[in-house]
Amino acid sequence: MILSICLSPCIDVNIEVDSLSVGRTNKILNKRIFYTGKAINAARGLKRLGADVYATGFMYEDNGRLFEQELHYEQVPYKFVWCEGRVRENYKFVDNKSMLTEVNDISPEISEEKKLELLDVVENLSKNCEAMVLSGGLSKDMKASYYGDILRRAGSNTLKVVDSYGDRLLEALKCGVDLVKPNLDELQSTLGIKVTSKEEALAGCYELLNMGAKRVLLSLGKKGAIITNGTNNYYCKSNNVAMNSTVGAGDGMVAAATNALAKGAPLEEVLRCGVAGGTAAVTTPDSITFIKEKYDEILSEISVVKI
């Protein structure tokens, strides 16, 4: 089983308007609502790949039942730690010039009792897990060290996959992590560096390896990704595809890479699967994960080179 841990669920409300005028009435042309969160997205992707996946994390009493409906539809089993308050809602406004305006909410505070409860849930569930995925933000009252608290509860044989950056990633690395997946901006932000070449990107990945990562999967966006374990380095270029949405692309990469890693796939195959998952996700309109058939199609067309 693969355990996917969502610390910060959110509702994304994507709104299209003809033009966005501050201080005036604006008419909505189209609205799409996604019940999301990085680890919830990853759980959906893992399920579509046929993985035995289980979702957990924090959920909020006022509107969290909507997430249950989504996971029931995807046939993803779950056990949430229920907290007072509402799931945060993020609003994205896009006008006729493709100008994006975002208004992001913050998560309610979580009690110490609930934080400890989730640690116990993770410890119990991870006893039967081949791998666990930890990703996403934290509520405003939580310290980055909570990432480490969770990872220390992982079973001794559980592979640990982390998709985060900054202090959360640094705290996770102190525990040892089997796979981390930053994107280029996150790598630069976490290490305080500027990357202008593939060589500099690899050097940044090596820094993460020295801090406690066993493997680093670095997303380069539409250019593909690289992976390294410090001994072998590989690069995989994305297919040129029609990009319908960037929502969930990184989560699709995490899902496919984690699935391959849990199956014992070699380093280059973990990379190839990850790139296929991320690429398939951006081709899928009105969705936050990929369609399995599209994933299989892309996977058959991409290859990996050693660098």
PDB file of C-alpha atoms in Angstrom:
ATOM      1  CA  MET A   1       0.000   0.000   0.000  1.00  0.00           C
ATOM      2  CA  ILE A   2       1.058   3.612  -0.645  1.00  0.00           C
ATOM      3  CA  LEU A   3       0.013   6.158   1.968  1.00  0.00           C
ATOM      4  CA  SER A   4      -0.613   9.718   0.755  1.00  0.00           C
ATOM      5  CA  ILE A   5      -0.635  12.374   3.495  1.00  0.00           C
ATOM      6  CA  CYS A   6      -2.393  15.682   2.832  1.00  0.00           C
ATOM      7  CA  LEU A   7      -1.647  18.374   5.409  1.00  0.00           C
ATOM      8  CA  SER A   8      -3.415  21.243   3.670  1.00  0.00           C
ATOM      9  CA  PRO A   9      -6.507  20.404   1.583  1.00  0.00           C
ATOM     10  CA  CYS A  10      -7.985  23.223  -0.450  1.00  0.00           C
ATOM     11  CA  ILE A  11     -10.845  24.052  -2.774  1.00  0.00           C
ATOM     12  CA  ASP A  12      -9.673  25.710  -5.979  1.00  0.00           C
ATOM     13  CA  VAL A  13     -12.306  27.892  -7.610  1.00  0.00           C
ATOM     14  CA  ASN A  14     -11.254  28.789 -11.154  1.00  0.00           C
ATOM     15  CA  ILE A  15     -13.293  31.631 -12.618  1.00  0.00           C
ATOM     16  CA  GLU A  16     -13.245  32.949 -16.164  1.00  0.00           C
ATOM     17  CA  VAL A  17     -14.408  36.533 -16.731  1.00  0.00           C
ATOM     18  CA  ASP A  18     -14.481  38.747 -19.802  1.00  0.00           C
ATOM     19  CA  SER A  19     -12.508  41.369 -17.900  1.00  0.00           C
ATOM     20  CA  LEU A  20     -11.743  41.809 -14.208  1.00  0.00           C
ATOM     21  CA  SER A  21     -12.574  45.298 -13.012  1.00  0.00           C
ATOM     22  CA  VAL A  22     -11.752  46.188  -9.424  1.00  0.00           C
ATOM     23  CA  GLY A  23     -14.588  48.011  -7.675  1.00  0.00           C
ATOM     24  CA  ARG A  24     -17.180  47.006 -10.283  1.00  0.00           C
ATOM     25  CA  THR A  25     -19.563  44.099 -10.864  1.00  0.00           C
ATOM     26  CA  ASN A  26     -17.961  41.290 -12.881  1.00  0.00           C
ATOM     27  CA  LYS A  27     -19.916  38.603 -14.734  1.00  0.00           C
ATOM     28  CA  ILE A  28     -18.678  35.022 -14.568  1.00  0.00           C
ATOM     29  CA  LEU A  29     -18.357  33.259 -17.942  1.00  0.00           C
ATOM     30  CA  ASN A  30     -17.272  29.891 -16.588  1.00  0.00           C
ATOM     31  CA  LYS A  31     -16.481  28.414 -13.178  1.00  0.00           C
ATOM     32  CA  ARG A  32     -14.764  25.178 -12.233  1.00  0.00           C
ATOM     33  CA  ILE A  33     -14.318  23.872  -8.694  1.00  0.00           C
ATOM     34  CA  PHE A  34     -11.622  21.375  -7.728  1.00  0.00           C
ATOM     35  CA  TYR A  35     -11.397  19.591  -4.380  1.00  0.00           C
ATOM     36  CA  THR A  36      -7.693  19.309  -4.140  1.00  0.00           C
ATOM     37  CA  GLY A  37      -4.454  19.340  -2.167  1.00  0.00           C
ATOM     38  CA  LYS A  38      -1.133  18.013  -3.439  1.00  0.00           C
ATOM     39  CA  ALA A  39      -1.259  14.652  -1.695  1.00  0.00           C
ATOM     40  CA  ILE A  40      -4.944  14.166  -2.531  1.00  0.00           C
ATOM     41  CA  ASN A  41      -4.098  14.764  -6.190  1.00  0.00           C
ATOM     42  CA  ALA A  42      -1.229  12.269  -5.916  1.00  0.00           C
ATOM     43  CA  ALA A  43      -3.577   9.691  -4.374  1.00  0.00           C
ATOM     44  CA  ARG A  44      -5.965  10.031  -7.320  1.00  0.00           C
ATOM     45  CA  GLY A  45      -3.105   9.581  -9.772  1.00  0.00           C
ATOM     46  CA  LEU A  46      -1.796   6.527  -7.940  1.00  0.00           C
ATOM     47  CA  LYS A  47      -5.248   4.955  -7.983  1.00  0.00           C
ATOM     48  CA  ARG A  48      -5.582   5.525 -11.727  1.00  0.00           C
ATOM     49  CA  LEU A  49      -2.271   3.706 -12.164  1.00  0.00           C
ATOM     50  CA  GLY A  50      -3.716   0.732 -10.330  1.00  0.00           C
ATOM     51  CA  ALA A  51      -1.795   1.248  -7.097  1.00  0.00           C
ATOM     52  CA  ASP A  52      -3.141   0.200  -3.714  1.00  0.00           C
ATOM     53  CA  VAL A  53      -3.337   3.694  -2.205  1.00  0.00           C
ATOM     54  CA  TYR A  54      -4.743   5.121   1.028  1.00  0.00           C
ATOM     55  CA  ALA A  55      -5.272   8.817   1.806  1.00  0.00           C
ATOM     56  CA  THR A  56      -4.988  10.539   5.161  1.00  0.00           C
ATOM     57  CA  GLY A  57      -4.337  13.995   6.550  1.00  0.00           C
ATOM     58  CA  PHE A  58      -6.247  16.888   8.059  1.00  0.00           C
ATOM     59  CA  MET A  59      -9.817  17.673   7.016  1.00  0.00           C
ATOM     60  CA  TYR A  60     -12.272  20.339   8.177  1.00  0.00           C
ATOM     61  CA  GLU A  61     -15.797  19.831   9.447  1.00  0.00           C
ATOM     62  CA  ASP A  62     -17.676  22.649   7.690  1.00  0.00           C
ATOM     63  CA  ASN A  63     -17.078  21.626   4.062  1.00  0.00           C
ATOM     64  CA  GLY A  64     -14.731  18.635   4.106  1.00  0.00           C
ATOM     65  CA  ARG A  65     -17.419  16.084   3.263  1.00  0.00           C
ATOM     66  CA  LEU A  66     -17.158  17.210  -0.356  1.00  0.00           C
ATOM     67  CA  PHE A  67     -13.672  15.670  -0.448  1.00  0.00           C
ATOM     68  CA  GLU A  68     -15.131  12.367   0.701  1.00  0.00           C
ATOM     69  CA  GLN A  69     -17.423  12.385  -2.327  1.00  0.00           C
ATOM     70  CA  GLU A  70     -14.464  12.937  -4.647  1.00  0.00           C
ATOM     71  CA  LEU A  71     -12.423  10.144  -3.104  1.00  0.00           C
ATOM     72  CA  HIS A  72     -15.412   7.772  -3.157  1.00  0.00           C
ATOM     73  CA  TYR A  73     -15.753   8.492  -6.879  1.00  0.00           C
ATOM     74  CA  GLU A  74     -12.066   7.663  -7.432  1.00  0.00           C
ATOM     75  CA  GLN A  75     -12.385   4.609  -5.128  1.00  0.00           C
ATOM     76  CA  VAL A  76      -9.603   5.872  -2.879  1.00  0.00           C
ATOM     77  CA  PRO A  77     -10.000   4.734   0.760  1.00  0.00           C
ATOM     78  CA  TYR A  78      -9.180   7.331   3.401  1.00  0.00           C
ATOM     79  CA  LYS A  79      -9.042   8.197   7.069  1.00  0.00           C
ATOM     80  CA  PHE A  80      -8.935  11.889   7.942  1.00  0.00           C
ATOM     81  CA  VAL A  81      -8.280  13.690  11.188  1.00  0.00           C
ATOM     82  CA  TRP A  82     -11.272  16.019  11.421  1.00  0.00           C
ATOM     83  CA  CYS A  83     -10.673  19.582  12.636  1.00  0.00           C
ATOM     84  CA  GLU A  84     -12.891  22.577  13.331  1.00  0.00           C
ATOM     85  CA  GLY A  85     -13.342  25.178  10.595  1.00  0.00           C
ATOM     86  CA  ARG A  86     -13.497  25.240   6.805  1.00  0.00           C
ATOM     87  CA  VAL A  87     -11.208  23.948   4.086  1.00  0.00           C
ATOM     88  CA  ARG A  88      -9.415  26.954   2.607  1.00  0.00           C
ATOM     89  CA  GLU A  89     -10.705  28.250  -0.735  1.00  0.00           C
ATOM     90  CA  ASN A  90      -8.385  29.667  -3.398  1.00  0.00           C
ATOM     91  CA  TYR A  91      -9.825  31.817  -6.174  1.00  0.00           C
ATOM     92  CA  LYS A  92      -8.200  32.119  -9.584  1.00  0.00           C
ATOM     93  CA  PHE A  93      -9.610  34.720 -11.997  1.00  0.00           C
ATOM     94  CA  VAL A  94      -8.656  34.562 -15.683  1.00  0.00           C
ATOM     95  CA  ASP A  95      -9.743  37.341 -18.065  1.00  0.00           C
ATOM     96  CA  ASN A  96      -9.953  37.505 -21.865  1.00  0.00           C
ATOM     97  CA  LYS A  97      -6.252  38.453 -22.054  1.00  0.00           C
ATOM     98  CA  SER A  98      -5.306  35.299 -20.120  1.00  0.00           C
ATOM     99  CA  MET A  99      -4.271  37.474 -17.203  1.00  0.00           C
ATOM    100  CA  LEU A 100      -4.371  35.442 -13.972  1.00  0.00           C
ATOM    101  CA  THR A 101      -5.353  37.015 -10.649  1.00  0.00           C
ATOM    102  CA  GLU A 102      -5.190  34.806  -7.568  1.00  0.00           C
ATOM    103  CA  VAL A 103      -6.701  35.224  -4.122  1.00  0.00           C
ATOM    104  CA  ASN A 104      -5.434  32.498  -1.766  1.00  0.00           C
ATOM    105  CA  ASP A 105      -7.000  31.594   1.555  1.00  0.00           C
ATOM    106  CA  ILE A 106      -5.230  30.312   4.675  1.00  0.00           C
ATOM    107  CA  SER A 107      -6.005  27.142   6.615  1.00  0.00           C
ATOM    108  CA  PRO A 108      -7.548  27.332  10.082  1.00  0.00           C
ATOM    109  CA  GLU A 109      -5.332  26.633  13.070  1.00  0.00           C
ATOM    110  CA  ILE A 110      -5.020  23.011  14.151  1.00  0.00           C
ATOM    111  CA  SER A 111      -4.945  22.011  17.815  1.00  0.00           C
ATOM    112  CA  GLU A 112      -2.008  20.163  19.360  1.00  0.00           C
ATOM    113  CA  GLU A 113      -4.369  17.264  20.033  1.00  0.00           C
ATOM    114  CA  LYS A 114      -5.212  16.937  16.324  1.00  0.00           C
ATOM    115  CA  LYS A 115      -1.542  17.172  15.320  1.00  0.00           C
ATOM    116  CA  LEU A 116      -0.706  14.296  17.630  1.00  0.00           C
ATOM    117  CA  GLU A 117      -3.707  12.332  16.379  1.00  0.00           C
ATOM    118  CA  LEU A 118      -2.480  12.495  12.794  1.00  0.00           C
ATOM    119  CA  LEU A 119       0.994  11.335  13.863  1.00  0.00           C
ATOM    120  CA  ASP A 120      -0.596   8.270  15.459  1.00  0.00           C
ATOM    121  CA  VAL A 121      -2.707   7.596  12.357  1.00  0.00           C
ATOM    122  CA  VAL A 122       0.378   7.788  10.131  1.00  0.00           C
ATOM    123  CA  GLU A 123       2.342   5.478  12.418  1.00  0.00           C
ATOM    124  CA  ASN A 124      -0.409   2.856  12.401  1.00  0.00           C
ATOM    125  CA  LEU A 125      -1.097   3.007   8.673  1.00  0.00           C
ATOM    126  CA  SER A 126       2.544   3.088   7.586  1.00  0.00           C
ATOM    127  CA  LYS A 127       3.215  -0.299   9.199  1.00  0.00           C
ATOM    128  CA  ASN A 128       1.679  -1.893   6.097  1.00  0.00           C
ATOM    129  CA  CYS A 129       3.028   0.569   3.508  1.00  0.00           C
ATOM    130  CA  GLU A 130       5.652   0.141   0.842  1.00  0.00           C
ATOM    131  CA  ALA A 131       5.798   3.927   0.430  1.00  0.00           C
ATOM    132  CA  MET A 132       4.356   7.167   1.743  1.00  0.00           C
ATOM    133  CA  VAL A 133       3.930  10.541   0.025  1.00  0.00           C
ATOM    134  CA  LEU A 134       4.138  13.726   2.076  1.00  0.00           C
ATOM    135  CA  SER A 135       3.458  17.018   0.343  1.00  0.00           C
ATOM    136  CA  GLY A 136       1.769  20.374   0.545  1.00  0.00           C
ATOM    137  CA  GLY A 137       1.698  23.360   2.859  1.00  0.00           C
ATOM    138  CA  LEU A 138       0.946  23.721   6.556  1.00  0.00           C
ATOM    139  CA  SER A 139      -1.640  25.744   8.423  1.00  0.00           C
ATOM    140  CA  LYS A 140      -0.448  29.123   9.664  1.00  0.00           C
ATOM    141  CA  ASP A 141       0.235  27.941  13.236  1.00  0.00           C
ATOM    142  CA  MET A 142       2.343  24.921  12.303  1.00  0.00           C
ATOM    143  CA  LYS A 143       6.128  24.736  12.256  1.00  0.00           C
ATOM    144  CA  ALA A 144       8.083  23.224   9.380  1.00  0.00           C
ATOM    145  CA  SER A 145       9.421  20.644  11.830  1.00  0.00           C
ATOM    146  CA  TYR A 146       6.032  18.871  11.613  1.00  0.00           C
ATOM    147  CA  TYR A 147       7.296  17.366   8.354  1.00  0.00           C
ATOM    148  CA  GLY A 148      10.036  15.687  10.354  1.00  0.00           C
ATOM    149  CA  ASP A 149       7.574  14.628  13.055  1.00  0.00           C
ATOM    150  CA  ILE A 150       5.513  12.768  10.448  1.00  0.00           C
ATOM    151  CA  LEU A 151       8.441  11.121   8.696  1.00  0.00           C
ATOM    152  CA  ARG A 152       9.808   9.809  11.990  1.00  0.00           C
ATOM    153  CA  ARG A 153       6.545   7.887  12.415  1.00  0.00           C
ATOM    154  CA  ALA A 154       7.042   6.031   9.118  1.00  0.00           C
ATOM    155  CA  GLY A 155       7.517   2.283   9.215  1.00  0.00           C
ATOM    156  CA  SER A 156      11.124   1.096   9.045  1.00  0.00           C
ATOM    157  CA  ASN A 157      10.638  -0.384   5.577  1.00  0.00           C
ATOM    158  CA  THR A 158       8.491   2.430   4.181  1.00  0.00           C
ATOM    159  CA  LEU A 159       9.907   4.447   1.291  1.00  0.00           C
ATOM    160  CA  LYS A 160       9.515   8.165   1.985  1.00  0.00           C
ATOM    161  CA  VAL A 161       8.643  10.541  -0.857  1.00  0.00           C
ATOM    162  CA  VAL A 162       8.481  14.288  -0.206  1.00  0.00           C
ATOM    163  CA  ASP A 163       7.197  17.026  -2.507  1.00  0.00           C
ATOM    164  CA  SER A 164       7.878  20.328  -0.786  1.00  0.00           C
ATOM    165  CA  TYR A 165      10.441  23.105  -0.566  1.00  0.00           C
ATOM    166  CA  GLY A 166      12.018  25.618   1.779  1.00  0.00           C
ATOM    167  CA  ASP A 167      12.094  24.891   5.493  1.00  0.00           C
ATOM    168  CA  ARG A 168       9.628  22.001   5.150  1.00  0.00           C
ATOM    169  CA  LEU A 169      11.956  20.200   2.753  1.00  0.00           C
ATOM    170  CA  LEU A 170      15.017  20.924   4.879  1.00  0.00           C
ATOM    171  CA  GLU A 171      13.278  19.489   7.943  1.00  0.00           C
ATOM    172  CA  ALA A 172      12.261  16.399   5.970  1.00  0.00           C
ATOM    173  CA  LEU A 173      15.823  15.815   4.800  1.00  0.00           C
ATOM    174  CA  LYS A 174      17.010  15.578   8.392  1.00  0.00           C
ATOM    175  CA  CYS A 175      15.036  12.319   8.613  1.00  0.00           C
ATOM    176  CA  GLY A 176      16.380  10.842   5.392  1.00  0.00           C
ATOM    177  CA  VAL A 177      14.092  10.744   2.368  1.00  0.00           C
ATOM    178  CA  ASP A 178      14.059   8.178  -0.440  1.00  0.00           C
ATOM    179  CA  LEU A 179      12.845  10.624  -3.114  1.00  0.00           C
ATOM    180  CA  VAL A 180      12.325  14.395  -3.193  1.00  0.00           C
ATOM    181  CA  LYS A 181      10.710  16.210  -6.121  1.00  0.00           C
ATOM    182  CA  PRO A 182      11.333  19.937  -6.226  1.00  0.00           C
ATOM    183  CA  ASN A 183      10.814  21.985  -9.350  1.00  0.00           C
ATOM    184  CA  LEU A 184      13.476  24.414 -10.518  1.00  0.00           C
ATOM    185  CA  ASP A 185      12.041  27.436  -8.687  1.00  0.00           C
ATOM    186  CA  GLU A 186      11.705  25.430  -5.487  1.00  0.00           C
ATOM    187  CA  LEU A 187      15.286  24.149  -5.733  1.00  0.00           C
ATOM    188  CA  GLN A 188      16.598  27.690  -6.147  1.00  0.00           C
ATOM    189  CA  SER A 189      14.434  29.021  -3.327  1.00  0.00           C
ATOM    190  CA  THR A 190      15.361  26.248  -0.900  1.00  0.00           C
ATOM    191  CA  LEU A 191      19.105  26.488  -1.477  1.00  0.00           C
ATOM    192  CA  GLY A 192      19.330  30.211  -2.219  1.00  0.00           C
ATOM    193  CA  ILE A 193      21.006  29.600  -5.575  1.00  0.00           C
ATOM    194  CA  LYS A 194      20.546  30.644  -9.203  1.00  0.00           C
ATOM    195  CA  VAL A 195      20.433  27.879 -11.797  1.00  0.00           C
ATOM    196  CA  THR A 196      21.298  28.754 -15.406  1.00  0.00           C
ATOM    197  CA  SER A 197      22.448  25.380 -16.749  1.00  0.00           C
ATOM    198  CA  LYS A 198      21.857  21.657 -16.412  1.00  0.00           C
ATOM    199  CA  GLU A 199      25.216  21.375 -14.631  1.00  0.00           C
ATOM    200  CA  GLU A 200      24.157  23.921 -12.014  1.00  0.00           C
ATOM    201  CA  ALA A 201      20.842  22.114 -11.607  1.00  0.00           C
ATOM    202  CA  LEU A 202      22.673  18.857 -10.912  1.00  0.00           C
ATOM    203  CA  ALA A 203      24.940  20.608  -8.432  1.00  0.00           C
ATOM    204  CA  GLY A 204      21.831  21.778  -6.573  1.00  0.00           C
ATOM    205  CA  CYS A 205      20.451  18.236  -6.581  1.00  0.00           C
ATOM    206  CA  TYR A 206      23.736  16.998  -5.105  1.00  0.00           C
ATOM    207  CA  GLU A 207      23.321  19.460  -2.254  1.00  0.00           C
ATOM    208  CA  LEU A 208      19.966  17.873  -1.425  1.00  0.00           C
ATOM    209  CA  LEU A 209      21.577  14.432  -1.589  1.00  0.00           C
ATOM    210  CA  ASN A 210      24.232  15.548   0.873  1.00  0.00           C
ATOM    211  CA  MET A 211      21.466  16.775   3.202  1.00  0.00           C
ATOM    212  CA  GLY A 212      19.707  13.416   3.359  1.00  0.00           C
ATOM    213  CA  ALA A 213      17.931  12.610   0.092  1.00  0.00           C
ATOM    214  CA  LYS A 214      18.650   9.265  -1.578  1.00  0.00           C
ATOM    215  CA  ARG A 215      17.226  10.377  -4.927  1.00  0.00           C
ATOM    216  CA  VAL A 216      16.305  13.785  -6.342  1.00  0.00           C
ATOM    217  CA  LEU A 217      13.740  14.140  -9.132  1.00  0.00           C
ATOM    218  CA  LEU A 218      13.986  17.708 -10.405  1.00  0.00           C
ATOM    219  CA  SER A 219      11.102  18.936 -12.542  1.00  0.00           C
ATOM    220  CA  LEU A 220      12.091  21.291 -15.357  1.00  0.00           C
ATOM    221  CA  GLY A 221       8.514  22.018 -16.399  1.00  0.00           C
ATOM    222  CA  LYS A 222       7.824  21.599 -20.110  1.00  0.00           C
ATOM    223  CA  LYS A 223      11.522  20.767 -20.647  1.00  0.00           C
ATOM    224  CA  GLY A 224      11.159  17.504 -18.745  1.00  0.00           C
ATOM    225  CA  ALA A 225      13.081  16.421 -15.660  1.00  0.00           C
ATOM    226  CA  ILE A 226      16.334  15.024 -14.352  1.00  0.00           C
ATOM    227  CA  ILE A 227      16.944  12.444 -11.653  1.00  0.00           C
ATOM    228  CA  THR A 228      20.066  11.572  -9.704  1.00  0.00           C
ATOM    229  CA  ASN A 229      21.162   9.393  -6.827  1.00  0.00           C
ATOM    230  CA  GLY A 230      24.658  10.871  -6.742  1.00  0.00           C
ATOM    231  CA  THR A 231      26.109   8.036  -8.821  1.00  0.00           C
ATOM    232  CA  ASN A 232      23.911   8.051 -11.915  1.00  0.00           C
ATOM    233  CA  ASN A 233      22.211  11.026 -13.550  1.00  0.00           C
ATOM    234  CA  TYR A 234      19.445  10.829 -16.169  1.00  0.00           C
ATOM    235  CA  TYR A 235      17.431  13.285 -18.224  1.00  0.00           C
ATOM    236  CA  CYS A 236      14.019  12.816 -19.849  1.00  0.00           C
ATOM    237  CA  LYS A 237      12.434  15.335 -22.202  1.00  0.00           C
ATOM    238  CA  SER A 238       8.689  15.903 -22.127  1.00  0.00           C
ATOM    239  CA  ASN A 239       6.560  15.293 -25.193  1.00  0.00           C
ATOM    240  CA  ASN A 240       5.342  18.362 -27.034  1.00  0.00           C
ATOM    241  CA  VAL A 241       1.695  18.275 -26.063  1.00  0.00           C
ATOM    242  CA  ALA A 242      -1.240  20.655 -25.961  1.00  0.00           C
ATOM    243  CA  MET A 243      -1.236  22.167 -22.488  1.00  0.00           C
ATOM    244  CA  ASN A 244      -4.801  22.407 -21.213  1.00  0.00           C
ATOM    245  CA  SER A 245      -3.959  23.048 -17.567  1.00  0.00           C
ATOM    246  CA  THR A 246      -0.907  23.113 -15.309  1.00  0.00           C
ATOM    247  CA  VAL A 247      -3.058  22.175 -12.301  1.00  0.00           C
ATOM    248  CA  GLY A 248      -1.769  18.960 -10.737  1.00  0.00           C
ATOM    249  CA  ALA A 249       1.200  18.484 -13.093  1.00  0.00           C
ATOM    250  CA  GLY A 250       3.711  18.121 -10.259  1.00  0.00           C
ATOM    251  CA  ASP A 251       1.343  15.842  -8.371  1.00  0.00           C
ATOM    252  CA  GLY A 252       0.989  13.635 -11.445  1.00  0.00           C
ATOM    253  CA  MET A 253       4.767  13.372 -11.603  1.00  0.00           C
ATOM    254  CA  VAL A 254       4.935  12.431  -7.924  1.00  0.00           C
ATOM    255  CA  ALA A 255       2.203   9.802  -8.292  1.00  0.00           C
ATOM    256  CA  ALA A 256       3.793   8.037 -11.247  1.00  0.00           C
ATOM    257  CA  ALA A 257       7.329   8.236  -9.864  1.00  0.00           C
ATOM    258  CA  THR A 258       6.222   6.917  -6.458  1.00  0.00           C
ATOM    259  CA  ASN A 259       4.342   4.053  -8.070  1.00  0.00           C
ATOM    260  CA  ALA A 260       7.465   3.061 -10.012  1.00  0.00           C
ATOM    261  CA  LEU A 261       9.708   3.430  -6.965  1.00  0.00           C
ATOM    262  CA  ALA A 262       7.418   1.261  -4.825  1.00  0.00           C
ATOM    263  CA  LYS A 263       7.606  -1.451  -7.495  1.00  0.00           C
ATOM    264  CA  GLY A 264      11.404  -1.419  -7.330  1.00  0.00           C
ATOM    265  CA  ALA A 265      11.906   0.170 -10.751  1.00  0.00           C
ATOM    266  CA  PRO A 266      15.423   1.343 -11.664  1.00  0.00           C
ATOM    267  CA  LEU A 267      16.301   5.020 -11.397  1.00  0.00           C
ATOM    268  CA  GLU A 268      15.814   5.790 -15.085  1.00  0.00           C
ATOM    269  CA  GLU A 269      12.352   4.181 -15.110  1.00  0.00           C
ATOM    270  CA  VAL A 270      11.280   6.201 -12.064  1.00  0.00           C
ATOM    271  CA  LEU A 271      12.206   9.295 -14.086  1.00  0.00           C
ATOM    272  CA  ARG A 272      10.430   8.145 -17.252  1.00  0.00           C
ATOM    273  CA  CYS A 273       7.236   7.318 -15.369  1.00  0.00           C
ATOM    274  CA  GLY A 274       7.371  10.631 -13.499  1.00  0.00           C
ATOM    275  CA  VAL A 275       7.688  12.666 -16.679  1.00  0.00           C
ATOM    276  CA  ALA A 276       4.840  10.702 -18.288  1.00  0.00           C
ATOM    277  CA  GLY A 277       2.618  11.408 -15.269  1.00  0.00           C
ATOM    278  CA  GLY A 278       3.376  15.119 -15.230  1.00  0.00           C
ATOM    279  CA  THR A 279       2.984  15.479 -18.982  1.00  0.00           C
ATOM    280  CA  ALA A 280      -0.281  13.542 -19.061  1.00  0.00           C
ATOM    281  CA  ALA A 281      -1.689  15.758 -16.315  1.00  0.00           C
ATOM    282  CA  VAL A 282      -1.214  18.977 -18.305  1.00  0.00           C
ATOM    283  CA  THR A 283      -3.032  17.503 -21.305  1.00  0.00           C
ATOM    284  CA  THR A 284      -6.171  16.771 -19.267  1.00  0.00           C
ATOM    285  CA  PRO A 285      -8.671  19.660 -19.192  1.00  0.00           C
ATOM    286  CA  ASP A 286     -11.064  20.145 -16.269  1.00  0.00           C
ATOM    287  CA  SER A 287      -9.108  17.704 -14.128  1.00  0.00           C
ATOM    288  CA  ILE A 288      -6.392  17.673 -11.480  1.00  0.00           C
ATOM    289  CA  THR A 289      -4.864  14.380 -12.495  1.00  0.00           C
ATOM    290  CA  PHE A 290      -4.238  12.380 -15.647  1.00  0.00           C
ATOM    291  CA  ILE A 291      -6.184   9.847 -17.652  1.00  0.00           C
ATOM    292  CA  LYS A 292      -4.504   6.417 -17.572  1.00  0.00           C
ATOM    293  CA  GLU A 293      -4.770   5.931 -21.327  1.00  0.00           C
ATOM    294  CA  LYS A 294      -3.012   9.256 -21.971  1.00  0.00           C
ATOM    295  CA  TYR A 295      -0.320   8.349 -19.466  1.00  0.00           C
ATOM    296  CA  ASP A 296       0.318   5.019 -21.236  1.00  0.00           C
ATOM    297  CA  GLU A 297       0.465   6.749 -24.613  1.00  0.00           C
ATOM    298  CA  ILE A 298       3.033   9.304 -23.453  1.00  0.00           C
ATOM    299  CA  LEU A 299       5.070   6.705 -21.560  1.00  0.00           C
ATOM    300  CA  SER A 300       5.492   4.668 -24.749  1.00  0.00           C
ATOM    301  CA  GLU A 301       6.845   7.687 -26.616  1.00  0.00           C
ATOM    302  CA  ILE A 302       9.473   9.110 -24.248  1.00  0.00           C
ATOM    303  CA  SER A 303      12.974   7.918 -23.487  1.00  0.00           C
ATOM    304  CA  VAL A 304      15.745   8.600 -21.002  1.00  0.00           C
ATOM    305  CA  VAL A 305      19.362   9.571 -21.614  1.00  0.00           C
ATOM    306  CA  LYS A 306      22.258   9.363 -19.210  1.00  0.00           C
ATOM    307  CA  ILE A 307      24.010  12.651 -18.416  1.00  0.00           C
TER     308      ILE A 307
END
